[in-house]
Short mmCIF file of C-alpha atoms (C1' of nucleotides) in Angstrom, two decimals:
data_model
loop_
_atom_site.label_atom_id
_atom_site.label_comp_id
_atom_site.label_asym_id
_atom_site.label_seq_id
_atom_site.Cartn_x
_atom_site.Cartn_y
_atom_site.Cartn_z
CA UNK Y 787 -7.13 -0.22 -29.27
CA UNK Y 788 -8.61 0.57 -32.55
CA UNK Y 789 -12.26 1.62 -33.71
CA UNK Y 790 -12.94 -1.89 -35.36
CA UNK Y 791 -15.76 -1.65 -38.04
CA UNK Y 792 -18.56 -4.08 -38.16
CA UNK Y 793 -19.61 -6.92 -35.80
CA UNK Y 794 -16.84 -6.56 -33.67
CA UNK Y 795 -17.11 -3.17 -33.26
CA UNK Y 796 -15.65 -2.50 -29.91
CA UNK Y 797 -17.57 1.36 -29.61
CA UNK Y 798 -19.87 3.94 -31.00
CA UNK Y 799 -18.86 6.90 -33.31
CA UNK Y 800 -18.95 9.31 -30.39
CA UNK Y 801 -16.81 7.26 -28.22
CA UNK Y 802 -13.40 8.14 -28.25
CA UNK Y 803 -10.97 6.28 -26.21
CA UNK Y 804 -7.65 6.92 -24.66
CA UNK Y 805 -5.77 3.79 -24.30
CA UNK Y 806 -2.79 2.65 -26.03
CA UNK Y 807 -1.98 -0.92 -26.62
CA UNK Y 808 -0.25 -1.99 -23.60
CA UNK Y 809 -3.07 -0.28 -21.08
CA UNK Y 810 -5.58 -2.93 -20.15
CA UNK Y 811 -8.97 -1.38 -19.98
CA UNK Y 812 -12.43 -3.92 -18.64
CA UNK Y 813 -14.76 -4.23 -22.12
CA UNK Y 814 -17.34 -3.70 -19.35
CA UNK Y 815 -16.23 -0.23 -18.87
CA UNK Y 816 -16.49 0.45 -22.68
CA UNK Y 817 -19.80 -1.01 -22.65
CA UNK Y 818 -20.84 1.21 -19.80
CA UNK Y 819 -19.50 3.98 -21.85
CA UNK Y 820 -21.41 3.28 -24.83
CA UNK Y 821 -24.55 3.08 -23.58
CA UNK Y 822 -23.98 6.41 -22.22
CA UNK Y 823 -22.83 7.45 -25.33
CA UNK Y 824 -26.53 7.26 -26.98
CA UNK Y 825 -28.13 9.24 -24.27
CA UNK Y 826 -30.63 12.34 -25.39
CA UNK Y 827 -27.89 15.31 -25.60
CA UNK Y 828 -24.74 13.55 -25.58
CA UNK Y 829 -22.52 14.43 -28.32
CA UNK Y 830 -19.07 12.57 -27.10
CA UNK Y 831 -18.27 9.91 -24.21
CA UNK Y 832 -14.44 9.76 -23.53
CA UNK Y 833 -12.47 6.81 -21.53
CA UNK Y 834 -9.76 8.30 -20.02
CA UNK Y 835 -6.92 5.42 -20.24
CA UNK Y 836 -7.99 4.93 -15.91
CA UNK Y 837 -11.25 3.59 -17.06
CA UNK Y 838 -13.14 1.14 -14.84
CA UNK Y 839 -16.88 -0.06 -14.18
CA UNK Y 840 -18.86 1.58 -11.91
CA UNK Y 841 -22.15 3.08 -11.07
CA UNK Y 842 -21.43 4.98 -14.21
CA UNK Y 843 -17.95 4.72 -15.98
CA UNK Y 844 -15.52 6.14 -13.79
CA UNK Y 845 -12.30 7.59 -15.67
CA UNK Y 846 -14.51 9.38 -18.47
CA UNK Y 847 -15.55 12.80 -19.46
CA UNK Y 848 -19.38 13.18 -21.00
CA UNK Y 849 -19.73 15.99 -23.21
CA UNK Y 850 -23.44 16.90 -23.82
CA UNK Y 851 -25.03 19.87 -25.30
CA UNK Y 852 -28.49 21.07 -24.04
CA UNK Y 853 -28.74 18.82 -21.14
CA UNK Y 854 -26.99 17.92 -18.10
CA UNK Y 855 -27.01 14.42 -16.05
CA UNK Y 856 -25.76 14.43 -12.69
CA UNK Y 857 -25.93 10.82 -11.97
CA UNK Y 858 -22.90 10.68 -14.65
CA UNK Y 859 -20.69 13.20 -11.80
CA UNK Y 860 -22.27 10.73 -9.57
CA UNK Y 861 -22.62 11.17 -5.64
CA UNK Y 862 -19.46 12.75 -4.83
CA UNK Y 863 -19.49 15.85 -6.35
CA UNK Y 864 -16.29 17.54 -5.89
CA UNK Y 865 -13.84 14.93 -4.98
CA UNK Y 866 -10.37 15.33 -5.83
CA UNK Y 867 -6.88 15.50 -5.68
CA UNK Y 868 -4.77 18.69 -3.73
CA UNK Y 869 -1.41 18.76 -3.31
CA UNK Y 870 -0.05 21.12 -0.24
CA UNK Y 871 3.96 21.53 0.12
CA UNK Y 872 4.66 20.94 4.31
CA UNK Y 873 7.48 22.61 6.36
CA UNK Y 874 8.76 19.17 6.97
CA UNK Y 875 11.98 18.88 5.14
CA UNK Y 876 12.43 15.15 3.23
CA UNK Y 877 16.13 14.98 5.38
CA UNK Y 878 14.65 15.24 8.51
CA UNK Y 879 11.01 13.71 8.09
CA UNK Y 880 10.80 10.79 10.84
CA UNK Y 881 8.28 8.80 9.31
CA UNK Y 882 7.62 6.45 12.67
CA UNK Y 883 6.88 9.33 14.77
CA UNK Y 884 4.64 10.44 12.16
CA UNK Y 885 2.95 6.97 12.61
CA UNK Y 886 2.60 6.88 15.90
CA UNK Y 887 0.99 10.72 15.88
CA UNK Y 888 -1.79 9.66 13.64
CA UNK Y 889 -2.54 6.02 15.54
CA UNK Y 890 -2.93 8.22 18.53
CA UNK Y 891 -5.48 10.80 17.32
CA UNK Y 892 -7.37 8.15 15.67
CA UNK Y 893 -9.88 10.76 14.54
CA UNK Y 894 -9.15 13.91 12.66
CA UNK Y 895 -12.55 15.12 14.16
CA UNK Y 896 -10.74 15.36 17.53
CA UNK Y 897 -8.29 18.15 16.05
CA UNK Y 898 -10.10 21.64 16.19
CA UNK Y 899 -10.76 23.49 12.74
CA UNK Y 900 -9.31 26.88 12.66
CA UNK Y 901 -11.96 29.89 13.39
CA UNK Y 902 -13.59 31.62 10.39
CA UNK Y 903 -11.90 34.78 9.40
CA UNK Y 904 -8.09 32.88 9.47
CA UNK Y 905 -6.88 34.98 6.63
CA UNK Y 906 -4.42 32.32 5.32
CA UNK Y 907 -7.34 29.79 4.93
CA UNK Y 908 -10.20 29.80 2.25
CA UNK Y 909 -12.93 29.60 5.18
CA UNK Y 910 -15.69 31.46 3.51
CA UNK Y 911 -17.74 28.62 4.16
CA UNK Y 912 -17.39 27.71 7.51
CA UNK Y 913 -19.51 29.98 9.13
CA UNK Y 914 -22.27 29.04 6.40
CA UNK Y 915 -22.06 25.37 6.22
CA UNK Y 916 -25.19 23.38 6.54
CA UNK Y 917 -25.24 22.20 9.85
CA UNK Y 918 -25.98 18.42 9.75
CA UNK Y 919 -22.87 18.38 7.32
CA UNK Y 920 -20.27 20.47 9.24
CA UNK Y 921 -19.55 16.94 11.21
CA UNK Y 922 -17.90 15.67 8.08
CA UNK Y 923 -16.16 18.99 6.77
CA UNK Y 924 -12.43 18.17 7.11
CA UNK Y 925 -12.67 14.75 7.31
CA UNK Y 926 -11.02 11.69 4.78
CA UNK Y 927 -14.13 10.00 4.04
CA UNK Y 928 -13.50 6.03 3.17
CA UNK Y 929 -13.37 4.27 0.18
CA UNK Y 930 -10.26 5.60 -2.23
CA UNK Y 931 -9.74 8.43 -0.12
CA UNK Y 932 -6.91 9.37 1.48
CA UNK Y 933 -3.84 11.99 2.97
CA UNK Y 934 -0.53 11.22 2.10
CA UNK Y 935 2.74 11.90 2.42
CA UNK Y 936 5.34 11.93 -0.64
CA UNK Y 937 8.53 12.95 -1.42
CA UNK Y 938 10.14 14.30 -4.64
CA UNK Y 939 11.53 10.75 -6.55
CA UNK Y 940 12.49 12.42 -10.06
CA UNK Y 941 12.20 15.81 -11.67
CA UNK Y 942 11.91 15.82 -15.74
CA UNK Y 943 11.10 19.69 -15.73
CA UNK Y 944 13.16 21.66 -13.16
CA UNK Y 945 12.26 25.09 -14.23
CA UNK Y 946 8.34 24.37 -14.30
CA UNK Y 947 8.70 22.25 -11.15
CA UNK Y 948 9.73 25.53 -9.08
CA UNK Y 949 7.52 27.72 -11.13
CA UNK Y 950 4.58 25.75 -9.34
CA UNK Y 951 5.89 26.33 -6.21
CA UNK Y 952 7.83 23.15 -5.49
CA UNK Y 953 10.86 22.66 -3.70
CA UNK Y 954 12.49 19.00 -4.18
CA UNK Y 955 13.69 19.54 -0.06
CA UNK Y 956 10.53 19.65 1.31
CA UNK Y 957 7.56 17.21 1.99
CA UNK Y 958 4.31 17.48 0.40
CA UNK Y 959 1.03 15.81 1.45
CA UNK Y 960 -2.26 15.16 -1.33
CA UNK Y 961 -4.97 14.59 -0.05
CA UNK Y 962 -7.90 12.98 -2.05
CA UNK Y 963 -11.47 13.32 -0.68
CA UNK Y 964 -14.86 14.71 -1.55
CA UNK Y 965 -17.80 15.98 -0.49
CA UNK Y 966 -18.82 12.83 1.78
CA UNK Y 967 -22.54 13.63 2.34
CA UNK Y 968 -23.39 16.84 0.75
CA UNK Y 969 -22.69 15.50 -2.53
CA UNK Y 970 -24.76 12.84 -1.84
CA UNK Y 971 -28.07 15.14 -0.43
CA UNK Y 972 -27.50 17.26 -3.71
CA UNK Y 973 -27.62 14.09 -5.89
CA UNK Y 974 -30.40 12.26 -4.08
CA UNK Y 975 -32.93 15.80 -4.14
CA UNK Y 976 -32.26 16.64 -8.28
CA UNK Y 977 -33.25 12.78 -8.69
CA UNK Y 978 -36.45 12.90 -6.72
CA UNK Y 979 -37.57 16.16 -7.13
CA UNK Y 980 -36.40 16.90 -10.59
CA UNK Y 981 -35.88 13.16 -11.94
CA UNK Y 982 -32.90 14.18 -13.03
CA UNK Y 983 -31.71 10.53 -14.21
CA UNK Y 984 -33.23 11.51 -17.13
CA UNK Y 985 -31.42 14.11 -18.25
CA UNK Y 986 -31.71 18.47 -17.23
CA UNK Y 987 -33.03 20.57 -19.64
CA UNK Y 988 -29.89 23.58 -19.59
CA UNK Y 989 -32.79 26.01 -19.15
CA UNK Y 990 -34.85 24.55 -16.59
CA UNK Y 991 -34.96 25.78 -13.23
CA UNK Y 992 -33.59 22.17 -12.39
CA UNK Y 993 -30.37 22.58 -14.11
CA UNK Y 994 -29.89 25.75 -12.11
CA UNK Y 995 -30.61 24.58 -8.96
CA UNK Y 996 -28.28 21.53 -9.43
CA UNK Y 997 -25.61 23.74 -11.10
CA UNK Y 998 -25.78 26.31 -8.33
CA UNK Y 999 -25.62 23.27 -5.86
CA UNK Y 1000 -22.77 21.42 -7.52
CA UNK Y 1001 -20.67 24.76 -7.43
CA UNK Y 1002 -21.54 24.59 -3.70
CA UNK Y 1003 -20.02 21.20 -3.56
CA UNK Y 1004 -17.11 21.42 -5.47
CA UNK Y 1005 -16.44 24.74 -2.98
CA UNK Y 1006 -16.81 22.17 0.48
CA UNK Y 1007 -14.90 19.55 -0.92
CA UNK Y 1008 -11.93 22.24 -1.96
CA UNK Y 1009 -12.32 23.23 1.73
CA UNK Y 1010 -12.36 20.07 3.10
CA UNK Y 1011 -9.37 19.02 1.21
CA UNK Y 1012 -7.54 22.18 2.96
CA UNK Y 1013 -9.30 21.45 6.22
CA UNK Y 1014 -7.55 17.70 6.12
CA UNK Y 1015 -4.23 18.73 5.80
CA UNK Y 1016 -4.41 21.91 8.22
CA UNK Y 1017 -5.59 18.99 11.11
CA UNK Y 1018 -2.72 16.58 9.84
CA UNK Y 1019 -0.28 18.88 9.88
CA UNK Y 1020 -1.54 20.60 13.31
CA UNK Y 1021 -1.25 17.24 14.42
CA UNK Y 1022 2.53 16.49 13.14
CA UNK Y 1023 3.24 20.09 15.05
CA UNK Y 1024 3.89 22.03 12.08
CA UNK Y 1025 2.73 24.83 10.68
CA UNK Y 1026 -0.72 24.19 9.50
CA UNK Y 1027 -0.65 27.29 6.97
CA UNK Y 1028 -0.14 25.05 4.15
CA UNK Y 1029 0.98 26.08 0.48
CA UNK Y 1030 -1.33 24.51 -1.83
CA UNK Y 1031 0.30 23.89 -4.98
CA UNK Y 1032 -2.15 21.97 -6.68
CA UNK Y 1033 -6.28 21.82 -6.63
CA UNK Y 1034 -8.32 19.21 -9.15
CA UNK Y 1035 -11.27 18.60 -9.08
CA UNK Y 1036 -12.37 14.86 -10.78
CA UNK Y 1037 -15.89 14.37 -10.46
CA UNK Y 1038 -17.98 17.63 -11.66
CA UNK Y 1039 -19.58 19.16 -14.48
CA UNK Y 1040 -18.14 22.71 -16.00
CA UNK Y 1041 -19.19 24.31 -19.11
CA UNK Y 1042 -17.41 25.10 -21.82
CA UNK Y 1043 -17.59 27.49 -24.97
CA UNK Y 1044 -16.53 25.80 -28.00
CA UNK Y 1045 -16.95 27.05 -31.52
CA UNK Y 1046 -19.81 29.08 -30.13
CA UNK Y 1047 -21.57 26.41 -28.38
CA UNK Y 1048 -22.25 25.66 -24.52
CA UNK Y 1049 -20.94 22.21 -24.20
CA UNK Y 1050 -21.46 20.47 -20.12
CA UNK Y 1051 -18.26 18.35 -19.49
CA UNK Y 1052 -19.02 15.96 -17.13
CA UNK Y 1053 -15.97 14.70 -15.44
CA UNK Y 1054 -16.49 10.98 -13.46
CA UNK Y 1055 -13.10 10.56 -12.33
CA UNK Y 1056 -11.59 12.75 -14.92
CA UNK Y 1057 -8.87 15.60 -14.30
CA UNK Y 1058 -9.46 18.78 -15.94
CA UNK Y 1059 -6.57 19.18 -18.99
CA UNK Y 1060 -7.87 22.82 -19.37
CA UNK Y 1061 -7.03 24.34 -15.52
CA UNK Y 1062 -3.46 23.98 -15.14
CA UNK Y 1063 -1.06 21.52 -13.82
CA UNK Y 1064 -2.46 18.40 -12.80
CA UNK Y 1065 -1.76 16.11 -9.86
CA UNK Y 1066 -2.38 11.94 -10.74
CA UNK Y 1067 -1.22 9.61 -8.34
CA UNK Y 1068 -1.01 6.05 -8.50
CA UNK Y 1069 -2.06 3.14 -6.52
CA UNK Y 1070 -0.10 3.97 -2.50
CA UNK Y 1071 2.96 1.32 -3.83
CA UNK Y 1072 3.94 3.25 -6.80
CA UNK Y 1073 4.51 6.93 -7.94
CA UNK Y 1074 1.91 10.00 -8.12
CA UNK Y 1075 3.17 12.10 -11.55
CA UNK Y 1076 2.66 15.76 -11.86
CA UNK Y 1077 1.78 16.36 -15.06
CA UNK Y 1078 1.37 19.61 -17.16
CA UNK Y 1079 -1.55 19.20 -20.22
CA UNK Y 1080 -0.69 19.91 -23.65
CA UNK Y 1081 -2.74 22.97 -25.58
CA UNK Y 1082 -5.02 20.79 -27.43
CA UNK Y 1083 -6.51 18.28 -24.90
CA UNK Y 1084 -10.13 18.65 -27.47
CA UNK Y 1085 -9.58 14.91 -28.17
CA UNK Y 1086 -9.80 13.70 -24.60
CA UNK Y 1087 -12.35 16.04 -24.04
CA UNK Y 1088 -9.93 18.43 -22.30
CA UNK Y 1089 -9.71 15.79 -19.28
CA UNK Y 1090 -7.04 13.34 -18.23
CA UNK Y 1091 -6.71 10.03 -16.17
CA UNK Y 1092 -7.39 10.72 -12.50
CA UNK Y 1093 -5.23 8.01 -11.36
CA UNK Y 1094 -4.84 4.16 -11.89
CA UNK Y 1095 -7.66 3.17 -12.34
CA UNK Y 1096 -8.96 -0.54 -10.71
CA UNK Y 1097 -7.72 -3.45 -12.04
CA UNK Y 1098 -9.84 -5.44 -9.15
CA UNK Y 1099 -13.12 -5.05 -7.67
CA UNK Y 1100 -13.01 -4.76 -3.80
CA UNK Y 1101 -14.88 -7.67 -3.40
CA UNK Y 1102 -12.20 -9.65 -4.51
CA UNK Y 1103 -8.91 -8.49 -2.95
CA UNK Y 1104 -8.90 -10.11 0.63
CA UNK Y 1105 -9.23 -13.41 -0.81
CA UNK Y 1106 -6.83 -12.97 -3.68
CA UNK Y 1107 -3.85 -11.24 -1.08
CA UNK Y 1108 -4.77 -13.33 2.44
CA UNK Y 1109 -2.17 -15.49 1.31
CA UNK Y 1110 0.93 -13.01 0.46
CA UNK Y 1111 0.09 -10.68 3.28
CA UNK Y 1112 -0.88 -10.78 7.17
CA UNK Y 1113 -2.89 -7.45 7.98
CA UNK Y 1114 0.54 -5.96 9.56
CA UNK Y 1115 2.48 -6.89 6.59
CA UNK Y 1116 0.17 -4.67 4.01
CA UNK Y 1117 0.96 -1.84 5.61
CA UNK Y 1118 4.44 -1.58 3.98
CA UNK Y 1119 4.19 -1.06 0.41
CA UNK Y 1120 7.07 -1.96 -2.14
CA UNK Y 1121 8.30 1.42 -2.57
CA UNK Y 1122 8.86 1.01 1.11
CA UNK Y 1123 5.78 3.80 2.10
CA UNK Y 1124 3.53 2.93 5.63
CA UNK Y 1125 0.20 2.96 5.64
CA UNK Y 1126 -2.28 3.95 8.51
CA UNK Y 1127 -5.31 2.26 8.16
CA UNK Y 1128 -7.50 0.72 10.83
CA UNK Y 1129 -9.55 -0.84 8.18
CA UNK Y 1130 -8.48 -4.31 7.45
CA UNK Y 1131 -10.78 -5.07 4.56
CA UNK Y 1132 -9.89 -1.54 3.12
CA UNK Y 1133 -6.31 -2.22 3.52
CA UNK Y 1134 -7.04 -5.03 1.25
CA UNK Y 1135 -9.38 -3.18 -0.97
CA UNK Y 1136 -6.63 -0.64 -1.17
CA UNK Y 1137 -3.83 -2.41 -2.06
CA UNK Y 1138 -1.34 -1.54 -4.80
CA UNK Y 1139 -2.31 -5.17 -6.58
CA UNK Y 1140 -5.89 -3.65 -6.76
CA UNK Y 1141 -4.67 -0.94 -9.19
CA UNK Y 1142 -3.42 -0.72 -12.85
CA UNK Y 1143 -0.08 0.12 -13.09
CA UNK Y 1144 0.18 3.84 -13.25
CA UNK Y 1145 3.16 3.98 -15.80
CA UNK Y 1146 1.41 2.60 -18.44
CA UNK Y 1147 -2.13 4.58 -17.82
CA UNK Y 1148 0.58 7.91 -17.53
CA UNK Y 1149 2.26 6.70 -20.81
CA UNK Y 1150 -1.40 6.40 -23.05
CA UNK Y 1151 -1.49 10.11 -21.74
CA UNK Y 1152 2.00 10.70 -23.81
CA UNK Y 1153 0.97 8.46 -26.66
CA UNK Y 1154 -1.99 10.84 -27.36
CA UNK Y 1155 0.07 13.95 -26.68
CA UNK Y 1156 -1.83 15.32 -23.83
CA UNK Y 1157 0.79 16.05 -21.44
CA UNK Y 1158 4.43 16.58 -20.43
CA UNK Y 1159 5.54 14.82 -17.21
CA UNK Y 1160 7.20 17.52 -15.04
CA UNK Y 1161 8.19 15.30 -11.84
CA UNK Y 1162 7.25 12.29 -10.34
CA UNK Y 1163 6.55 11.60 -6.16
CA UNK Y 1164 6.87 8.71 -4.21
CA UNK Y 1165 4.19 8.07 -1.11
CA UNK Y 1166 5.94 7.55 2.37
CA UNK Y 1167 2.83 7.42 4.21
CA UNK Y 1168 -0.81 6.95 3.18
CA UNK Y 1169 -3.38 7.93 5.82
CA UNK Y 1170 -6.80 6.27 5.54
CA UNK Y 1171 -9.18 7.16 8.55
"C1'" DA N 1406 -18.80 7.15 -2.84
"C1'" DT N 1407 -22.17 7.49 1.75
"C1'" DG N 1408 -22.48 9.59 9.87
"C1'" DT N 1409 -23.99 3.62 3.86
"C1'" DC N 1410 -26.40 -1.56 4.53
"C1'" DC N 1411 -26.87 -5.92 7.16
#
DNA sequence: ATGTCC
């Protein structure tokens, strides 16, 4: 997609996006992000090649000096992606017993977090959580969210691959959640106390309070993340001391020094390309890449995709699938994964047909020399409470 | 997205 000039002129100046020609992106999305673009403070809006409509645009980093807006991190402040490698070794794995474990439970709430003071867990926060929250710490949330269980399919970058950690024997489970109501409560107060929809002054009390907040959040939702797979794996009867290899975070604002200046990056379902290896799966019927960012990730805004992206609003998948699948049938995917879900209209919602194809959104990433693909994973089971 | 809204 090219920067056309005049009356066709498909975005602003300070919109840069990542897309080459073969990834489909919704002009709604690029509307979305030009509107933003012309905001009080914004100095660049980025479309990560995952773009899609939402609330605000959701694959897209906001760069804005001065001010910060935390309607564009949205709600779920925090959510994201981490990647824990499992004792389970991919030779033995027995993926219907696995099934059957998880229909059983039916509620991860029902598995008992580990006690504060666990040195092998980060559980600073669990004795300090606030208390009409703690219900939801460690749970999946609904929506895109999930826990899943992949396997290695190919490796591109062997010595890099072990450097992280990973070992192409073993089983590794991502989980992708947020920070389900806290988020939300943090969001809600800086809008009507602080009107924050129109913008925080960086030296205002306001941006402080939301800042020191949001930090708050993006801690939980790490936590919870960890919390998810220690009661999944309790559950399986392995060791719930899990490795994590990989922790990023897609929906937050940091702040970074640039050429002397404080630029806010808010992320809206944007990886960070300036924190290390990144984890970006695809829909549950095709492969999640690890990827490792390139130096000079400026031009994205030093973010990548977070995933797919949505080729189809929810709204519309029961009604365009009803006919090629029964609500049994869905849950195999085409890479032969399971699913657990007993959501039929998220099953739906969640189907691989509702996502852009990951390849291509992974190869605008190349195009634009952001990243080198290190290894690729295939889901065997996706978990959706 | 949400112990969400009907």
């Amino acid at each position: 997609m090219l920067n056309v000039e005049g009356e066709n002129k498909l975005y602003m100046n300070n919109v840069t996006i990542i897309s080459s020609e073969k990834n489909w992106l919704e002009q709604n999305a690029v509307n979305q992000l030009n509107q933003i673009s012309n905001l009080p403070g914004v100095v660049r809006a980025i479309g990560l090649p995952d773009l899609h409509p939402g609330k605000t645009p959701v694959g897209a980093a906001i760069i804005t000096e001065g001010i910060i807006y935390p309607h564009l991190v949205g709600n779920d402040i925090g959510c994201g992606m981490s990647m824990f490698m499992t004792e389970i070794e991919k030779r033995k794995v027995k993926v219907d017993r696995l099934i059957k474990t998880l229909e059983r439970i039916g509620n991860l709430k029902e598995i008992a977090l580990p006690e504060t003071g666990d040195e092998n867990l980060s559980l600073s926060l669990l004795g300090e959580r606030p208390s009409p929250l703690g219900a939801s710490l460690g749970t999946i949330g609904g929506g895109n969210h999930f826990a899943e269980l992949q396997e290695v399919e190919t490796i591109f970058a062997e010595e890099k691959f072990r450097s992280l950690g990973f070992d192409k024997n073993q089983i590794m489970l991502l989980i992708h959640s947020g920070s389900r109501g806290y988020g939300q409560t943090i969001l809600d107060e800086s809008i009507r106390v602080y009107s924050a929809q129109n913008g925080l002054s960086q030296s205002s009390e306001a941006a402080k309070e939301y800042l020191s907040k949001h930090n708050d959040a993006v801690n939980w939702a790490s936590l919870s993340r960890d919390l998810i797979a220690y009661r999944i794996l309790k559950a399986f009867g392995v060791s719930p001391q899990t490795t994590k290899l990989i922790d990023c975070c897609h929906n937050s604002v940091s702040v970074k020094e640039s050429d002397s200046k404080l630029l806010y990056i808010h992320r809206k379902g944007a990886s960070p390309a300036d924190q290390g290896a990144v984890i970006i799966p695809g829909s549950r019927g095709s492969l999640t890449y690890l990827v490792m960012p390139k130096d000079n990730t400026e031009i994205s805004g030093y973010s990548l995709a977070h995933g797919a992206g949505r080729k189809w609003e929810r709204s519309m998948c029961r009604s365009r699938l009803e006919n090629k699948y029964t609500k049994e049938s869905i849950k195999s995917t085409k890479l032969k994964g399971r699913v657990v879900c007993n959501d039929t209209n998220l099953l739906f919602e969640e189907a691989a047909e509702a996502y852009k194809n990951i390849d291509t959104v992974i190869q605008s990433l190349i195009d634009f020399e952001l990243i080198n693909v290190i290894a690729t994973f295939k889901p065997i089971l996706t978990y959706k409470a």
